[in-house]
PDB file of C-alpha atoms in Angstrom:
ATOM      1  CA  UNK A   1     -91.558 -30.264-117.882  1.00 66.00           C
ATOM      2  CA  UNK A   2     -89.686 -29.194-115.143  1.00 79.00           C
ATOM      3  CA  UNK A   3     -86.016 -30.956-114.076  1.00 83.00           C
ATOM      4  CA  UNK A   4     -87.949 -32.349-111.250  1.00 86.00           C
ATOM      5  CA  UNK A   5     -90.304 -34.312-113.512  1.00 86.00           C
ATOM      6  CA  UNK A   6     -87.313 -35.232-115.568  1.00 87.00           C
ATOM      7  CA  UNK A   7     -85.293 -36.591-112.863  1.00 89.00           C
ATOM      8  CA  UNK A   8     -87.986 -38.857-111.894  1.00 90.00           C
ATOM      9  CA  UNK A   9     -88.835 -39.610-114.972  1.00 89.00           C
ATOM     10  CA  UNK A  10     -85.194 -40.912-116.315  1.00 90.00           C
ATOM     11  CA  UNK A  11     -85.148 -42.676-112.515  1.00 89.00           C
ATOM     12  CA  UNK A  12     -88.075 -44.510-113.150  1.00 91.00           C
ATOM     13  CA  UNK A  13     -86.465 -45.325-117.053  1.00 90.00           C
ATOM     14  CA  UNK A  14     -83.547 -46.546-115.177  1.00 90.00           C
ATOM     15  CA  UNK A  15     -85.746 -48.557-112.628  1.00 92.00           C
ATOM     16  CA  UNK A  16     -84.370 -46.715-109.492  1.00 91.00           C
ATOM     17  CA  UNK A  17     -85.957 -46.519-106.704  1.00 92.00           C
ATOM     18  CA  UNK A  18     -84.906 -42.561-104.947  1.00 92.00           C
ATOM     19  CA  UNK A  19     -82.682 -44.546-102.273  1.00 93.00           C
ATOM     20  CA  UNK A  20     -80.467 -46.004-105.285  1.00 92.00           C
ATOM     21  CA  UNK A  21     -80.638 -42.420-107.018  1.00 91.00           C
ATOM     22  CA  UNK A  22     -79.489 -41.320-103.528  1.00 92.00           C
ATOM     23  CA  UNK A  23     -77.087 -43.618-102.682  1.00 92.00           C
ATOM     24  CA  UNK A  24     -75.448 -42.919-106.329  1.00 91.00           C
ATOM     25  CA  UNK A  25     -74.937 -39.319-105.571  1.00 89.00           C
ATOM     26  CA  UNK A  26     -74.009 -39.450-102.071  1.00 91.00           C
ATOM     27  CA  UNK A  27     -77.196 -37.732-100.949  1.00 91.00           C
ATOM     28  CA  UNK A  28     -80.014 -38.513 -98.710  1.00 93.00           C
ATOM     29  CA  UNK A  29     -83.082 -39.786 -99.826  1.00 93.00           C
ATOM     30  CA  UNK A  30     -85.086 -36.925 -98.478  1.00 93.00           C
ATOM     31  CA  UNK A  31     -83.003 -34.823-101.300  1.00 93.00           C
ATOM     32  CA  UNK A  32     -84.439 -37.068-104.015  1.00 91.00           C
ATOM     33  CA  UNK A  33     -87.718 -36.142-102.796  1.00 93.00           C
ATOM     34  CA  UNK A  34     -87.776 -32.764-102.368  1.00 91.00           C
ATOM     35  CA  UNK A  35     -86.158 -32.441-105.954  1.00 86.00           C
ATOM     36  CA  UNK A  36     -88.734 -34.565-107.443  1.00 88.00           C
ATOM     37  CA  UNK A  37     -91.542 -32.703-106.336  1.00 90.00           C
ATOM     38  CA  UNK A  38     -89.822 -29.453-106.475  1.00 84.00           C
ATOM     39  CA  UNK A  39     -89.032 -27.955-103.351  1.00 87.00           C
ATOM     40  CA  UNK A  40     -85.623 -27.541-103.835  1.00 86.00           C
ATOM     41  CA  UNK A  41     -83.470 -27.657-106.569  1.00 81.00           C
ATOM     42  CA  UNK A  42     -80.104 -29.861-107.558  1.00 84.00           C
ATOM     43  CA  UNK A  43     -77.059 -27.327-107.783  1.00 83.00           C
ATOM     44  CA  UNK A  44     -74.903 -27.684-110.798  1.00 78.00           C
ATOM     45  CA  UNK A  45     -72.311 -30.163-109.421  1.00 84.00           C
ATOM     46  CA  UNK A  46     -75.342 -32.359-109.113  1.00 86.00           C
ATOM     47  CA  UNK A  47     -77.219 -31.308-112.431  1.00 86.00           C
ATOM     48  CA  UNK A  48     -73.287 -33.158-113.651  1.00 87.00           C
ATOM     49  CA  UNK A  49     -73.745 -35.982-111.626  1.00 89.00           C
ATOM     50  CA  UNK A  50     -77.237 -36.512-112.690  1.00 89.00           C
ATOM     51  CA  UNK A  51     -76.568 -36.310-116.429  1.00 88.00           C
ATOM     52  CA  UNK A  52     -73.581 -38.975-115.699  1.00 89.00           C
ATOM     53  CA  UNK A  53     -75.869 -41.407-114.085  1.00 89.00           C
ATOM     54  CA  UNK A  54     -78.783 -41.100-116.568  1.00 87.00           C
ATOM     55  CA  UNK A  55     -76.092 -40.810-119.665  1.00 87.00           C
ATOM     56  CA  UNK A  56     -77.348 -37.954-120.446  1.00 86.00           C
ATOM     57  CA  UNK A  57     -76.542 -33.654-121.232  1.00 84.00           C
ATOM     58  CA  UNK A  58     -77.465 -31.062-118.451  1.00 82.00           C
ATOM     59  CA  UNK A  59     -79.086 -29.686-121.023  1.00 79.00           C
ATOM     60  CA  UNK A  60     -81.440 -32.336-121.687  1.00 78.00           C
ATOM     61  CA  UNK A  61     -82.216 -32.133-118.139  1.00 78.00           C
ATOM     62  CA  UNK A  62     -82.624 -28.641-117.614  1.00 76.00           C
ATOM     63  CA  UNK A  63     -84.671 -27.755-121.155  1.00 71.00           C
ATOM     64  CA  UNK A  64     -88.164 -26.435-120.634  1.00 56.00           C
ATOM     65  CA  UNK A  65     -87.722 -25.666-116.615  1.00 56.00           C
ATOM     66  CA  UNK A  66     -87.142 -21.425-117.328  1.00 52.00           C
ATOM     67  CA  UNK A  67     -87.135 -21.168-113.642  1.00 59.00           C
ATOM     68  CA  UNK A  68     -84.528 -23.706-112.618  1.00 59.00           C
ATOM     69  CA  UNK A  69     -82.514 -22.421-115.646  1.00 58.00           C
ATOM     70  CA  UNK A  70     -82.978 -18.902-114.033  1.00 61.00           C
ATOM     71  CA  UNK A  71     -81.975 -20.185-110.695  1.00 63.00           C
ATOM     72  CA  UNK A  72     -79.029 -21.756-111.852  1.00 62.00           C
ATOM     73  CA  UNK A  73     -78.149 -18.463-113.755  1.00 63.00           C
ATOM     74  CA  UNK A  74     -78.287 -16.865-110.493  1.00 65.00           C
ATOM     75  CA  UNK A  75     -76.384 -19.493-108.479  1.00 66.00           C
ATOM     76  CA  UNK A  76     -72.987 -18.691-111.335  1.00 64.00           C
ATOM     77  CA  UNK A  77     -73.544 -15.070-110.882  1.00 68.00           C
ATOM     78  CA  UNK A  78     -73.313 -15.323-107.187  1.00 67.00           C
ATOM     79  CA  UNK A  79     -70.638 -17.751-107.834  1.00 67.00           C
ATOM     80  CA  UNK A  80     -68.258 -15.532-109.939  1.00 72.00           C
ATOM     81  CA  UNK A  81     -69.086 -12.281-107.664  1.00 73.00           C
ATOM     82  CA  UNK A  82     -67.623 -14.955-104.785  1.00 75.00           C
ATOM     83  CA  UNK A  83     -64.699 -15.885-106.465  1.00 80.00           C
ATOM     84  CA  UNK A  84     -64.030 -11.983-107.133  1.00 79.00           C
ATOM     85  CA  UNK A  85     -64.423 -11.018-104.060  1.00 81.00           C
ATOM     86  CA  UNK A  86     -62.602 -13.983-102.614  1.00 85.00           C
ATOM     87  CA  UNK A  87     -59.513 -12.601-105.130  1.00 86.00           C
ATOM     88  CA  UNK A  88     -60.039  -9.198-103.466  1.00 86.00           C
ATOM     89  CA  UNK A  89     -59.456  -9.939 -99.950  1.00 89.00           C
ATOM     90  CA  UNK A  90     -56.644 -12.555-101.060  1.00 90.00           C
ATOM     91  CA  UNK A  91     -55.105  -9.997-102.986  1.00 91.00           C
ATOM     92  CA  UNK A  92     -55.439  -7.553 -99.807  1.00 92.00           C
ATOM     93  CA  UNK A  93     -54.237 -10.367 -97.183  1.00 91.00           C
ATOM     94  CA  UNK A  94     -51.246 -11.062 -99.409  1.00 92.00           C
ATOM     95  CA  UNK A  95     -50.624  -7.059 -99.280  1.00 92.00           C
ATOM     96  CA  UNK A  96     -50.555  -6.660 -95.570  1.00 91.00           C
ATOM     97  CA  UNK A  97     -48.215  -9.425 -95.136  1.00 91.00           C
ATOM     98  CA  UNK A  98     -45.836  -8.360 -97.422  1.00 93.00           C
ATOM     99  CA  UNK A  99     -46.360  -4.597 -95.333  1.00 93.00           C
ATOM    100  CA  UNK A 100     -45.950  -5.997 -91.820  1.00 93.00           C
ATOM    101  CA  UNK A 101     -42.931  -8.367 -92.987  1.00 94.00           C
ATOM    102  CA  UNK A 102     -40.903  -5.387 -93.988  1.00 93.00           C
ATOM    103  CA  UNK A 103     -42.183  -3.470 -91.395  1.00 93.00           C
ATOM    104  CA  UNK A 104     -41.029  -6.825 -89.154  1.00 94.00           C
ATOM    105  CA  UNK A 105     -37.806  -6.710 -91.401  1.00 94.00           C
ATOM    106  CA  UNK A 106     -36.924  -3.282 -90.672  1.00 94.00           C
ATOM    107  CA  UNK A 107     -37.228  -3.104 -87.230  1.00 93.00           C
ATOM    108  CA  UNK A 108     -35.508  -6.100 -86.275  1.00 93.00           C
ATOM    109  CA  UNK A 109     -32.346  -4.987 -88.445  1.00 93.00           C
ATOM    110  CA  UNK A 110     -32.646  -1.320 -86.943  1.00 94.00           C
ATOM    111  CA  UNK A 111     -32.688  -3.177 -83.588  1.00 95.00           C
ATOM    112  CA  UNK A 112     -30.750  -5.996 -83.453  1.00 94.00           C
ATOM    113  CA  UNK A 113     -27.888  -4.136 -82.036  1.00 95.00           C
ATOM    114  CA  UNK A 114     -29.257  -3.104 -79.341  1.00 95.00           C
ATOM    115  CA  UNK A 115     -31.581  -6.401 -78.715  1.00 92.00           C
ATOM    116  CA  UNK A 116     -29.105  -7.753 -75.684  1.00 93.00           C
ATOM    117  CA  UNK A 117     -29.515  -4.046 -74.062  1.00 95.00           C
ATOM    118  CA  UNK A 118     -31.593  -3.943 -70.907  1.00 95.00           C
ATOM    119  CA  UNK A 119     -35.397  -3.656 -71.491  1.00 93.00           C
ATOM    120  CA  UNK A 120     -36.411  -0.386 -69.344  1.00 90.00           C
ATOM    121  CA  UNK A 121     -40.147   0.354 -71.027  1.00 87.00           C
ATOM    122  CA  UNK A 122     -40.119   1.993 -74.395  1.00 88.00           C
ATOM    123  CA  UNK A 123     -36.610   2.059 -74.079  1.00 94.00           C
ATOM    124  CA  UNK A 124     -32.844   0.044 -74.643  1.00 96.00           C
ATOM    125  CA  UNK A 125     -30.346   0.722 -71.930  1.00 96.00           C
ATOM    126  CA  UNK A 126     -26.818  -0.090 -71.393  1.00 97.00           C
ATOM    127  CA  UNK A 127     -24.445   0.870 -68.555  1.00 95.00           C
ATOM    128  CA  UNK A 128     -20.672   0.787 -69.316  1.00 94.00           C
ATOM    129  CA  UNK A 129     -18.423   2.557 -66.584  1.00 90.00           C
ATOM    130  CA  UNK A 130     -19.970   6.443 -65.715  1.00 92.00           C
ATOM    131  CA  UNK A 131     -22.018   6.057 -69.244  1.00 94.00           C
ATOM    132  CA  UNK A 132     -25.821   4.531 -69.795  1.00 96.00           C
ATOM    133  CA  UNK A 133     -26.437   4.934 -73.072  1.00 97.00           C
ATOM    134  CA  UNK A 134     -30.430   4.355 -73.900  1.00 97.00           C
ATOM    135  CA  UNK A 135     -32.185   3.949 -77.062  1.00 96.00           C
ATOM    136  CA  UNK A 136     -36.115   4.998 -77.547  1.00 94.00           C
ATOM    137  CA  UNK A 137     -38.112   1.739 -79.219  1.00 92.00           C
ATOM    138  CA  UNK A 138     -41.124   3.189 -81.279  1.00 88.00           C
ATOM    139  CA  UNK A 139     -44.161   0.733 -81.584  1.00 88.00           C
ATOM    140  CA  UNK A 140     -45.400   2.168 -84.850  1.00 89.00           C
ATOM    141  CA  UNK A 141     -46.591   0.399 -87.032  1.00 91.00           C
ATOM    142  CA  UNK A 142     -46.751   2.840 -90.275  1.00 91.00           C
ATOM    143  CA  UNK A 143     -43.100   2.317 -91.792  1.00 91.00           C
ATOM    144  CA  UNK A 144     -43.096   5.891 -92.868  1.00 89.00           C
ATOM    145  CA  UNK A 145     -42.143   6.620 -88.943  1.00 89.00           C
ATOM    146  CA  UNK A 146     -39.580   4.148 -88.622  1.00 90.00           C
ATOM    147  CA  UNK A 147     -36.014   5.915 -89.197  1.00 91.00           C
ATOM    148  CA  UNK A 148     -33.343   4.223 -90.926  1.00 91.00           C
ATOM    149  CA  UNK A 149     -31.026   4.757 -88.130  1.00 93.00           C
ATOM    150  CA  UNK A 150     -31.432   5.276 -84.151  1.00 95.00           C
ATOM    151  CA  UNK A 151     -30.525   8.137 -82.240  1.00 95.00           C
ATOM    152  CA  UNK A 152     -28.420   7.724 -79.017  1.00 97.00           C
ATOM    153  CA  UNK A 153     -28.893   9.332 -75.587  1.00 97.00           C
ATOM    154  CA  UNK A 154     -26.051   9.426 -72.870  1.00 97.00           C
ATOM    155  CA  UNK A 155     -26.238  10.214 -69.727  1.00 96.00           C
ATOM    156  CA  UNK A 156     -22.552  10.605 -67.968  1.00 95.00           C
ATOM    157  CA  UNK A 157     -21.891  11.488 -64.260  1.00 87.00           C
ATOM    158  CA  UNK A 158     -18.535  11.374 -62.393  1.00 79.00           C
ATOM    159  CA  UNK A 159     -17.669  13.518 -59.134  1.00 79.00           C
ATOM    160  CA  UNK A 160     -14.941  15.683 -60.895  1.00 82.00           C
ATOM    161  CA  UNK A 161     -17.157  16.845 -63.621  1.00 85.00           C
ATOM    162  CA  UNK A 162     -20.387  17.788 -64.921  1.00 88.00           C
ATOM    163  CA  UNK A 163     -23.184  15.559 -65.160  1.00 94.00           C
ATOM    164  CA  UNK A 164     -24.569  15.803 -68.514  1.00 95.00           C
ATOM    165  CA  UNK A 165     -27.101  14.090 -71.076  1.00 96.00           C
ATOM    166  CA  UNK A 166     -25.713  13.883 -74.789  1.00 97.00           C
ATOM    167  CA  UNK A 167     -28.184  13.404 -77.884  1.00 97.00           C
ATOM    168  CA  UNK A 168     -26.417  12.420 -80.807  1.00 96.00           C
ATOM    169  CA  UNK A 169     -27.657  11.268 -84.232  1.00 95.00           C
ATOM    170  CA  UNK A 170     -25.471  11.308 -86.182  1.00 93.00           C
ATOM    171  CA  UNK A 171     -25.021  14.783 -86.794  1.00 93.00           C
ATOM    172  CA  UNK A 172     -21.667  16.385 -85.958  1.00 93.00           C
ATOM    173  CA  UNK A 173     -23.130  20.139 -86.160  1.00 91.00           C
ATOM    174  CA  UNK A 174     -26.168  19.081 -83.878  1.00 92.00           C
ATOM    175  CA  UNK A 175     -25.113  17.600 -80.753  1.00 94.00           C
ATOM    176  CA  UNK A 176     -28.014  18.324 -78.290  1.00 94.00           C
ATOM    177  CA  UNK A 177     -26.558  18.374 -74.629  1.00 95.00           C
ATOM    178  CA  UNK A 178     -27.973  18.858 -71.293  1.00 95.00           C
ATOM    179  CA  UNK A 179     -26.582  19.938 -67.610  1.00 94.00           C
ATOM    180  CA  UNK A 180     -27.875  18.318 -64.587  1.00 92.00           C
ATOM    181  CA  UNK A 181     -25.382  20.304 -62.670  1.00 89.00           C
ATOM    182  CA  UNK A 182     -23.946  23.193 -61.887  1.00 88.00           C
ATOM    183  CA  UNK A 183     -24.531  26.988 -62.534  1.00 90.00           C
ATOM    184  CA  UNK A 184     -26.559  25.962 -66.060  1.00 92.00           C
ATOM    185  CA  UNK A 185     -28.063  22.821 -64.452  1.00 92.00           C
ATOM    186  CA  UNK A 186     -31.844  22.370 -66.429  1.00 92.00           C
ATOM    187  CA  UNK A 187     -30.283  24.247 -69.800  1.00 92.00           C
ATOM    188  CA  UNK A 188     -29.919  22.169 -72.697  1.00 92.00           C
ATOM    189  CA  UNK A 189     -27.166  23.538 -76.115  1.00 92.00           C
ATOM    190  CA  UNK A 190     -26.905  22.545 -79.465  1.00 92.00           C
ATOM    191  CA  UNK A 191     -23.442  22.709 -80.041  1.00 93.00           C
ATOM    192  CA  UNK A 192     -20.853  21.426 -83.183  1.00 91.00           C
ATOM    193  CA  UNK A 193     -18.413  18.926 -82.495  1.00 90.00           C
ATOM    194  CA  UNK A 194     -15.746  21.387 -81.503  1.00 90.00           C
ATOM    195  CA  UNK A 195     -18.553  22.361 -78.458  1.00 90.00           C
ATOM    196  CA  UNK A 196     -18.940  25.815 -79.759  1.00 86.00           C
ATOM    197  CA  UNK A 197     -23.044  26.887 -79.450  1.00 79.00           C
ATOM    198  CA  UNK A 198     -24.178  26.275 -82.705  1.00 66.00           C
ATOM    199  CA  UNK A 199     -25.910  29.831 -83.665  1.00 58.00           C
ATOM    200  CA  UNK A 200     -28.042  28.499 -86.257  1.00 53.00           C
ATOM    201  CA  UNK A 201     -30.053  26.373 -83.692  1.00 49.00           C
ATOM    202  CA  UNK A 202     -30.427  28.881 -81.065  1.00 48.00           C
ATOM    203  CA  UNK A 203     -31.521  31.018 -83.700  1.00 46.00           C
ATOM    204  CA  UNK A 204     -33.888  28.480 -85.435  1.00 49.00           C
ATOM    205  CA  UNK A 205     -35.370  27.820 -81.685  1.00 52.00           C
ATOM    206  CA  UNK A 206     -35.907  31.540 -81.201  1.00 48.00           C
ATOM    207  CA  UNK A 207     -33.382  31.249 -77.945  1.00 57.00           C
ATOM    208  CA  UNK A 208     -31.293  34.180 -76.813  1.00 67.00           C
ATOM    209  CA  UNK A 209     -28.973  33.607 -74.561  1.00 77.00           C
ATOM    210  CA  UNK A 210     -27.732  35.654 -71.969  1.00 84.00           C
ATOM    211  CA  UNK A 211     -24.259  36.636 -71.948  1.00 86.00           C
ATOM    212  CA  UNK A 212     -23.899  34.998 -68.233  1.00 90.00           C
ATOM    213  CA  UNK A 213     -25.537  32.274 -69.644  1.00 90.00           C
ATOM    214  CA  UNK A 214     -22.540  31.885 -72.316  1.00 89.00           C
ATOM    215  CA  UNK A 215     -19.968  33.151 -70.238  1.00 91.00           C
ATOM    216  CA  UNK A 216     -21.147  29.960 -67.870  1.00 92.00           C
ATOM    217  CA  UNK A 217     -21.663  27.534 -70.619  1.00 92.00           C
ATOM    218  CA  UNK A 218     -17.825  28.476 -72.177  1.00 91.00           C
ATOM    219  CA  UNK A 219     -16.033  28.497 -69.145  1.00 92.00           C
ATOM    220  CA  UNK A 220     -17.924  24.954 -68.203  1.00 93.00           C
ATOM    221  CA  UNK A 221     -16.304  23.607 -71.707  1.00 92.00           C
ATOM    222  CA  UNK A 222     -13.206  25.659 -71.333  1.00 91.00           C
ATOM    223  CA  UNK A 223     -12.677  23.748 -67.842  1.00 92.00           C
ATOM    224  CA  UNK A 224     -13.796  20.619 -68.620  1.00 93.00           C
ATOM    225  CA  UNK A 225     -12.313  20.408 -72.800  1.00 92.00           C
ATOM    226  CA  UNK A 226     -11.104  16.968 -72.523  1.00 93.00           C
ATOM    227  CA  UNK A 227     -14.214  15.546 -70.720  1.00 94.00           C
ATOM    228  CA  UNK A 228     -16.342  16.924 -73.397  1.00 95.00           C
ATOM    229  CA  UNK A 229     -14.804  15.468 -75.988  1.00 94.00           C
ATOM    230  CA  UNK A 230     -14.118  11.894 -74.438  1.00 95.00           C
ATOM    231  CA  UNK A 231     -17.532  12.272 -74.046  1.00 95.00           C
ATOM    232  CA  UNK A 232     -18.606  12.568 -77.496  1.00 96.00           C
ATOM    233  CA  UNK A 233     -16.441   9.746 -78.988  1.00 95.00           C
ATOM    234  CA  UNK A 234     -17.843   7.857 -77.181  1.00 96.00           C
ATOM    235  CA  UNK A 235     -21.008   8.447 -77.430  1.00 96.00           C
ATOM    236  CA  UNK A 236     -20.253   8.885 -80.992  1.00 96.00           C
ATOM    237  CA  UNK A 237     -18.452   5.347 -81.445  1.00 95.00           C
ATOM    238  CA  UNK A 238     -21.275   3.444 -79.678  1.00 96.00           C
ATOM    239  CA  UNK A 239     -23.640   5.252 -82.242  1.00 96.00           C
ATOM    240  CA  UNK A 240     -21.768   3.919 -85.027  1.00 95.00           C
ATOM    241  CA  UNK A 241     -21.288   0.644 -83.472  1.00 95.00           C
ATOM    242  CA  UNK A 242     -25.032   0.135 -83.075  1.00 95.00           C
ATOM    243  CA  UNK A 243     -25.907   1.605 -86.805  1.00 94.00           C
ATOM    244  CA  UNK A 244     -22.940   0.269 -88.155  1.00 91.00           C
ATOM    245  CA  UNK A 245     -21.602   2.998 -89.236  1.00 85.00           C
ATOM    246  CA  UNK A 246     -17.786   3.304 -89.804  1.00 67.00           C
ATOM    247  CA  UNK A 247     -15.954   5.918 -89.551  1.00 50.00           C
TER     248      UNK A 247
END
C-alpha cells in the first residue's frame, strides 16, 4: 500500500471529506487529490502534519510505499547538501565583509587627515601660502597595496627662488626633488636631509651625473640653503601632521 492509499484510507476512517483534510493542513483540495491518487507526493513537514491529524507515526504512513520512502530519502539528501552549501556561501559572505570593513577601516584612518583637502581626481590637495601639498588616493581594493602611511608631494614656487617639487615619505636619506626652473629645470635628485646627492640612489638608478650637472645642482643649494631647508620642514611637518607622526 502506498502513502497515497493510506492517506485516503485513514481520511475516510476519520470521515473526512479531502476539503476538511485540506482545510486541516492549510492546503488546497486539488493537493489532497493528487496525493491520493499519486501524482505527487506530501513532503515531510506534511508526512508530520498528517500523522498529527490521523494520530498516528510517519512511519505507519510511509511503511510499504519503497518509492515514496526513496523519494523522501532523496528530498533530506538534497536538503542537507542545501544547508551545506547555504553554510558555505554564509561562511564566505561573512569573510568578505569582515575583508572590505578593514579594508573600509584602513583607508578611512589613513585618510581622514587629509579628508577636508580639495578633491582634484585621484588626488588630495591643499594650498597654504607658495606651498600645495597633494596626496595620491589609491582605489585598490587588495589591502596588501594599501600603505600604512601616505607619502607627500610639494610643489613650492616664489619669484626669488627655485620652483621645485618635493617627495617626501618619511625618509630623511630619500628626499626625491624636482626643478621646474632654472639651469637643471626637468632633473629630479635624491638627496639626504642635509641636501647633499645621495650617492647610493644615483647609483642604485644607474644615473651619472655630469660634473656641470653637480656643479649646477650645488651651487643651486649653496645659493638658496635656507630655502631648501624651510622647504623641507615643512613639507616634513605637514607629513607628520597628516600621519601623525611626532617628532
Amino acid at each position: 500500500m502506498n502513502v497515497g492509499e493510506v492517506i485516503r484510507q485513514k481520511r475516510k476512517v476519520y470521515n473526512y471529506t479531502q476539503q476538511n483534510l485540506a482545510d486541516q493542513l492549510r492546503v488546497s483540495r486539488t493537493t489532497i487529490s493528487s496525493w491520493e491518487t499519486g501524482r505527487t507526493y506530501p513532503d515531510l513537514s506534511m508526512l508530520i502534519a498528517l500523522s498529527g491529524v490521523f494520530e498516528t507515526s510517519v512511519d505507519y504512513l510511509l511503511k510499504g510505499d519503497v518509492e515514496m520512502v526513496s523519494e523522501l530519502d532523496k528530498s533530506v539528501r538534497r536538503g542537507r547538501k542545501s544547508k551545506y552549501y547555504l553554510g558555505v556561501l554564509l561562511a564566505i559572505l561573512v569573510l568578505l565583509v569582515v575583508y572590505f570593513s578593514a579594508v573600509y577601516i584602513k583607508k578611512n584612518n589613513l585618510y581622514k587627515n587629509v579628508n577636508e583637502w580639495q578633491r582634484i581626481g585621484g588626488a588630495y590637495s591643499l594650498t597654504e601660502e607658495d606651498m600645495t601639498y597633494m596626496v595620491g588616493y589609491s582605489d585598490s581594493l587588495d589591502i596588501r597595496n594599501i600603505s600604512n602611511e601616505l607619502g607627500l608631494l610639494a610643489d613650492r614656487s616664489n619669484d626669488d627662488n627655485s620652483q621645485i617639487t618635493m617627495i617626501y615619505n618619511g625618509n630623511d636619506d630619500d628626499i626625491q626633488v624636482s626643478f621646474r626652473s632654472g639651469p637643471i629645470e626637468g632633473m629630479s635628485f635624491i638627496f639626504d636631509k642635509n641636501f647633499i646627492l645621495n650617492d647610493e640612489a644615483e647609483n642604485s638608478n644607474r644615473v651619472r651625473y655630469s660634473y656641470e650637472i653637480r656643479k649646477n645642482v650645488n651651487d643651486i643649494l649653496k645659493k638658496e640653503s635656507s630655502y631648501f631647508q624651510d622647504t623641507f620642514e615643512k613639507v616634513k611637518n605637514k607629513w607628520g601632521e597628516i600621519n601623525e607622526v611626532g617628532y
